Structures are given as structure tokens and as C-alpha cells.
Short mmCIF file of C-alpha atoms in Angstrom, two decimals:
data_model
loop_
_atom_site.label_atom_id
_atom_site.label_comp_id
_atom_site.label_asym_id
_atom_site.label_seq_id
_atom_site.Cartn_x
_atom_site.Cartn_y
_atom_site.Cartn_z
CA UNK A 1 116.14 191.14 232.94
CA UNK A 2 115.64 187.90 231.23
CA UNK A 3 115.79 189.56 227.43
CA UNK A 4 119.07 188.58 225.23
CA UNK A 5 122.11 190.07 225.29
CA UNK A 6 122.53 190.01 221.19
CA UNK A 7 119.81 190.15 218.60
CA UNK A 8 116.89 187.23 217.83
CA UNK A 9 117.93 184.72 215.77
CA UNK A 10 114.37 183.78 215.33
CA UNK A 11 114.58 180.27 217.20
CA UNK A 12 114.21 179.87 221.05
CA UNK A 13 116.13 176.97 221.26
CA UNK A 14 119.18 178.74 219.64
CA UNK A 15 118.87 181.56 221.39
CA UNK A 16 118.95 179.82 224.79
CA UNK A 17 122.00 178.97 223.81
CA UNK A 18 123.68 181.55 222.27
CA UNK A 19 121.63 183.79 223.91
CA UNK A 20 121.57 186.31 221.14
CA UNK A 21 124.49 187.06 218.19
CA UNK A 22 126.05 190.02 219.76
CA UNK A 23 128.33 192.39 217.62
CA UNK A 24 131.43 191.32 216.39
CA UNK A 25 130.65 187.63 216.99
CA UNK A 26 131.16 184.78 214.41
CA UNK A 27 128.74 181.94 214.02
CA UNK A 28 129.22 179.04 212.00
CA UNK A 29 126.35 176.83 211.55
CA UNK A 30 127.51 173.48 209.70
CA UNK A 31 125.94 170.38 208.92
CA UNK A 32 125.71 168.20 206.10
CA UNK A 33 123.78 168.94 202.52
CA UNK A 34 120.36 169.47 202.74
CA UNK A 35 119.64 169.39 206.63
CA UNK A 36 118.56 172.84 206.53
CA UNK A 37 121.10 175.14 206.98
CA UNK A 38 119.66 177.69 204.54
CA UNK A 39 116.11 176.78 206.06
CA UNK A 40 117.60 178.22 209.55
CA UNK A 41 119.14 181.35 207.77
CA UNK A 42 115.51 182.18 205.90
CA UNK A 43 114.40 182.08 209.75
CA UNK A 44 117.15 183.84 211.01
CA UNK A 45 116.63 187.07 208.49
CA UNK A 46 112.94 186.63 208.57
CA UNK A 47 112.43 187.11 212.27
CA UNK A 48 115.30 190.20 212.01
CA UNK A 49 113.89 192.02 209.25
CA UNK A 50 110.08 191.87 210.39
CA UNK A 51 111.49 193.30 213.65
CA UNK A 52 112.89 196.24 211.56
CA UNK A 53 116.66 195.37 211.70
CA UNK A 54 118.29 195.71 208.39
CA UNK A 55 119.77 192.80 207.73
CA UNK A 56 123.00 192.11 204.81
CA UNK A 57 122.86 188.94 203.11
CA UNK A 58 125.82 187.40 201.26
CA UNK A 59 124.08 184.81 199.17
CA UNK A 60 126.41 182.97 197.14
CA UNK A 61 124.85 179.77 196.40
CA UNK A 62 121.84 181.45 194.99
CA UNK A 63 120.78 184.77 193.27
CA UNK A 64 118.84 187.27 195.03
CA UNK A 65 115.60 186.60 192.89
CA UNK A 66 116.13 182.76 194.30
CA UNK A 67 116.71 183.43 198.05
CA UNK A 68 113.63 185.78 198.03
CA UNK A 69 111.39 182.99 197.11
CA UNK A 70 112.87 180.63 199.42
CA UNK A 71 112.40 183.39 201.93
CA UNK A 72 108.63 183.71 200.65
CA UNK A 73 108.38 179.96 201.01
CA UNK A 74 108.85 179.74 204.36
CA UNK A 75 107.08 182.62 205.48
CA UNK A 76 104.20 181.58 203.62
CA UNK A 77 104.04 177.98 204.91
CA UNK A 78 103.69 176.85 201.19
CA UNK A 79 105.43 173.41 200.67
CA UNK A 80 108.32 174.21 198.15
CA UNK A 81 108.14 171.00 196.35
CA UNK A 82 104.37 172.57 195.26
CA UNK A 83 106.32 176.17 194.00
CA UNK A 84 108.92 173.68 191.80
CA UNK A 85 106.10 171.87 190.32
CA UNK A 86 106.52 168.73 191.93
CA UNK A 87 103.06 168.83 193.28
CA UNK A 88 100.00 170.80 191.97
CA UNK A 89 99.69 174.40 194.09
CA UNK A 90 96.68 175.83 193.83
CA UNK A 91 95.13 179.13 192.67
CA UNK A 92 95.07 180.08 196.01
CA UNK A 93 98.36 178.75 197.59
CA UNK A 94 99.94 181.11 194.33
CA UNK A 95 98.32 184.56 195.07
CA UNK A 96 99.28 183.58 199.00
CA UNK A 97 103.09 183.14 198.18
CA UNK A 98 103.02 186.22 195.70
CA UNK A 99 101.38 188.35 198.42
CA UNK A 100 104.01 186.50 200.93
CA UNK A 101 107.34 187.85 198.57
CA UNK A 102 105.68 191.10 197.80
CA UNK A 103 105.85 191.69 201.95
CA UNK A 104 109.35 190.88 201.75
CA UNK A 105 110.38 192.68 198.94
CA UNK A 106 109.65 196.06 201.58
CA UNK A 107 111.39 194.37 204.29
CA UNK A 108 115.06 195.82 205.19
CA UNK A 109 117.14 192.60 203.70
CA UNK A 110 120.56 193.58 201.75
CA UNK A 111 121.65 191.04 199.09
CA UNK A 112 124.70 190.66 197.60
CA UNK A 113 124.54 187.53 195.04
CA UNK A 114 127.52 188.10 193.23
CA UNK A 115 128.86 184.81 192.19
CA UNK A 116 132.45 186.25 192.39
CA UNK A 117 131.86 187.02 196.27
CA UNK A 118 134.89 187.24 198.68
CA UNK A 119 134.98 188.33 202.32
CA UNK A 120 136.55 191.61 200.96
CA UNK A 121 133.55 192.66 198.79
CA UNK A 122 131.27 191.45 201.18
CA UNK A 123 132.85 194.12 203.30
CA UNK A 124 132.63 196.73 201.46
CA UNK A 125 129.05 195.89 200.40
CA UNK A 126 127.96 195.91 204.03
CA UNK A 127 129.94 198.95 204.54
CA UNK A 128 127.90 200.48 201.72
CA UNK A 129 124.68 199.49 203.68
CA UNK A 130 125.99 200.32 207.07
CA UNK A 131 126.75 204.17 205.42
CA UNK A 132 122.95 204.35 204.03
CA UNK A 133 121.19 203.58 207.53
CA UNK A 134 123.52 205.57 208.90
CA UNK A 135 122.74 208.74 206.72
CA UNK A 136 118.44 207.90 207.83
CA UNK A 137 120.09 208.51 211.57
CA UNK A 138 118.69 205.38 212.34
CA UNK A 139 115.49 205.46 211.25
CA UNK A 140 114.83 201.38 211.14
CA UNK A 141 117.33 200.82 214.29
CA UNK A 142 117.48 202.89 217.24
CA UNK A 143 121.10 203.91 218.31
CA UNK A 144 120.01 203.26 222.07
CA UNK A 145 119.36 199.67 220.71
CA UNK A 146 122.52 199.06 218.05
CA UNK A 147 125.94 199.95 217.65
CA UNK A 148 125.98 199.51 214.38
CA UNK A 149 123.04 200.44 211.97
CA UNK A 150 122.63 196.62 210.51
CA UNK A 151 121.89 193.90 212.76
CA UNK A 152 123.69 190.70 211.04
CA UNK A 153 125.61 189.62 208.24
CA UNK A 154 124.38 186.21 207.16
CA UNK A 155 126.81 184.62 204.10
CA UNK A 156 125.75 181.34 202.18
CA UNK A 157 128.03 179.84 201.83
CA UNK A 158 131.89 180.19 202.68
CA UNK A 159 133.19 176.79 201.23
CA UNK A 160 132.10 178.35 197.47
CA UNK A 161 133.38 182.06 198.38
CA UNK A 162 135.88 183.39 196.21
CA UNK A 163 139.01 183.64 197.90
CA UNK A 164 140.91 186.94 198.13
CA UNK A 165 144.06 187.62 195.48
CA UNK A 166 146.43 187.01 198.02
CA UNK A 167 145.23 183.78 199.23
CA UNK A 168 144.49 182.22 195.39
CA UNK A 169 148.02 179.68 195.58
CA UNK A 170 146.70 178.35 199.13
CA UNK A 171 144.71 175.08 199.10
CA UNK A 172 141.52 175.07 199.45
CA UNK A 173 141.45 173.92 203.33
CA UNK A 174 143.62 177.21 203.47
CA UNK A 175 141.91 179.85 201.74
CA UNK A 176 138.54 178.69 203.85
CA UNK A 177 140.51 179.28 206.93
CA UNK A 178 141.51 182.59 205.70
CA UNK A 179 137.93 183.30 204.55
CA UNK A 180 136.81 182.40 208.12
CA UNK A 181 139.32 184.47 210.04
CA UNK A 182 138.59 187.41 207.03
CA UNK A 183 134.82 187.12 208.64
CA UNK A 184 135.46 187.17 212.07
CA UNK A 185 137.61 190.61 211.56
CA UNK A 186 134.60 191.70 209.39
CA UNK A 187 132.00 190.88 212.64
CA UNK A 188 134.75 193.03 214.83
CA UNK A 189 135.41 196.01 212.71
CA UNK A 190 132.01 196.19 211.53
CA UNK A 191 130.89 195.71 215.19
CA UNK A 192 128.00 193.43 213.89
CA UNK A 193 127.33 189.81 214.38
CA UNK A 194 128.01 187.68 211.57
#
């Protein structure tokens, strides 16, 4: 009673009103540049992985090396304009973010930062992931608690995705649409929200 019926995203306020991604859900979170939107995923896989729910992360936008940092960033409460040199960081402030990203490094978070990333590699990466928790017999999450051995999907972001093959003589407008309907049947068959 009073617990969520899908998994944390890390933020009461969004889970109020989602009240937890459950499986085979789609979320779109959109805003404008720079607002924050890869901010509230670093959150998002943060507060699932330090739970112990494997999380798969299609990063597109930036390599793996990149997002790890950004996820060290916020975890460690270090200002990134002081990690891109903008303001001095101190002796201190350094060893605390490379402690910070050596934490995460053990954490159960799944990259995928090819730059040539559609919804149908995605798929089969996750798939990939989904096989090798599957073969621990749940070791990081319970079967009583999942259906599927990773929690959530997280992809950043669709509008630079590759589209698939079939899609490539659709406009652009199009082949996002596609993209977005190839993710929700991901979420479904995967039976993970994404």
C-alpha cells in the first residue's frame, strides 16, 4: 500500500505522477535544448542502478566515456562548468569526482553509444543484456520483483537515431514517428519500461 506500481524514476514529483514506469510503457520526456532533459535521465539511471536494477542506456548524443562523467557529475554534486575548465576545481573536488565515476563504473548501467544507433540495434543490444541477467537467475533483480531482468531502457536521443533501412526514403517527421512506434513495441515485447 502506498509504494509504486512501476519502478523509481528517482524524482518524487514524477513519480506522483506517473506513479512508476511500469513494463512495456513509453515515456517521452521533451523540452527544449538545454533544460535538462539529460540532467533528468542521469537521475533517472542513477537512482535505478544504486537500487541494483540493471539499467540499458542508448546514448546517442554522447559516447559512453562522456555520459559516465556526466553521470559522475551529478552524483558528485561537482559543478560541471568546474570539470570543463571553465572554473578552477580543486585538488579535492578532482579525487571526489574520480572516486564518484569509479562507483559508477561497478554499477549495473548498459551503454550502447553507437553513433549508427536505430531502434532495431537497440533491441537487440538490450536483448543481449536481458539474456546475461537472465543466465545470473536474477542475481541483481529478484523475479518476485521484475518481469523482465532490466528495469528501463533510457535512449538519448530519438530525433538523431538512425532510422531503420526500410524507413530511410520517409521524411524525417516520418522516420521519428516510426522510431517512436519501433520503441513502444520494444517497451511491450521486451516487457520493460522505456
Amino acid at each position: 500500500k502506498g509504494g509504486l506500481l512501476g519502478v523509481t524514476s528517482g524524482l518524487m514529483e514524477v513519480d506522483k505522477i506517473l506513479n512508476g514506469s511500469r513494463e512495456g510503457r513509453l515515456e517521452l520526456i521533451a523540452a527544449r535544448p538545454a533544460m535538462g532533459k539529460t540532467g533528468y535521465m542521469c537521475q533517472e539511471i542513477l537512482a535505478l542502478a544504486e537500487a541494483g536494477l540493471p539499467v540499458v542506456v542508448g546514448s546517442i548524443e554522447m559516447t559512453a566515456v562522456e555520459l559516465l562523467g556526466r553521470l559522475a557529475t551529478a552524483k558528485s554534486g561537482i559543478e560541471n562548468d568546474k570539470l570543463e575548465g571553465k572554473r578552477q576545481l580543486t585538488t579535492e573536488e578532482y579525487q571526489k569526482w574520480k572516486d564518484t565515476l569509479r562507483y559508477i563504473t561497478t554499477l549495473p548501467i548498459h551503454i550502447n553509444d553507437s553513433s549508427t544507433q536505430s531502434v532495431r540495434s537497440l533491441r537487440a543490444f538490450a536483448r543481449r543484456i536481458i539474456k546475461k541477467y537472465e543466465a545470473l537467475n536474477g542475481k541483481f533483480v529478484p523475479t518476485e520483483i521484475r518481469k523482465c531482468a532490466i528495469a528501463k531502457i533510457l535512449v538519448d536521443y530519438i530525433q538523431i537515431m538512425e532510422s531503420d533501412s526500410e524507413n530511410a526514403n520517409l521524411i524525417r517527421e516520418q522516420q521519428v514517428s516510426r522510431m517512436v512506434r519501433g520503441l513502444k513495441s520494444m517497451a511491450k515485447s521486451l516487457r520493460v519500461p522505456v
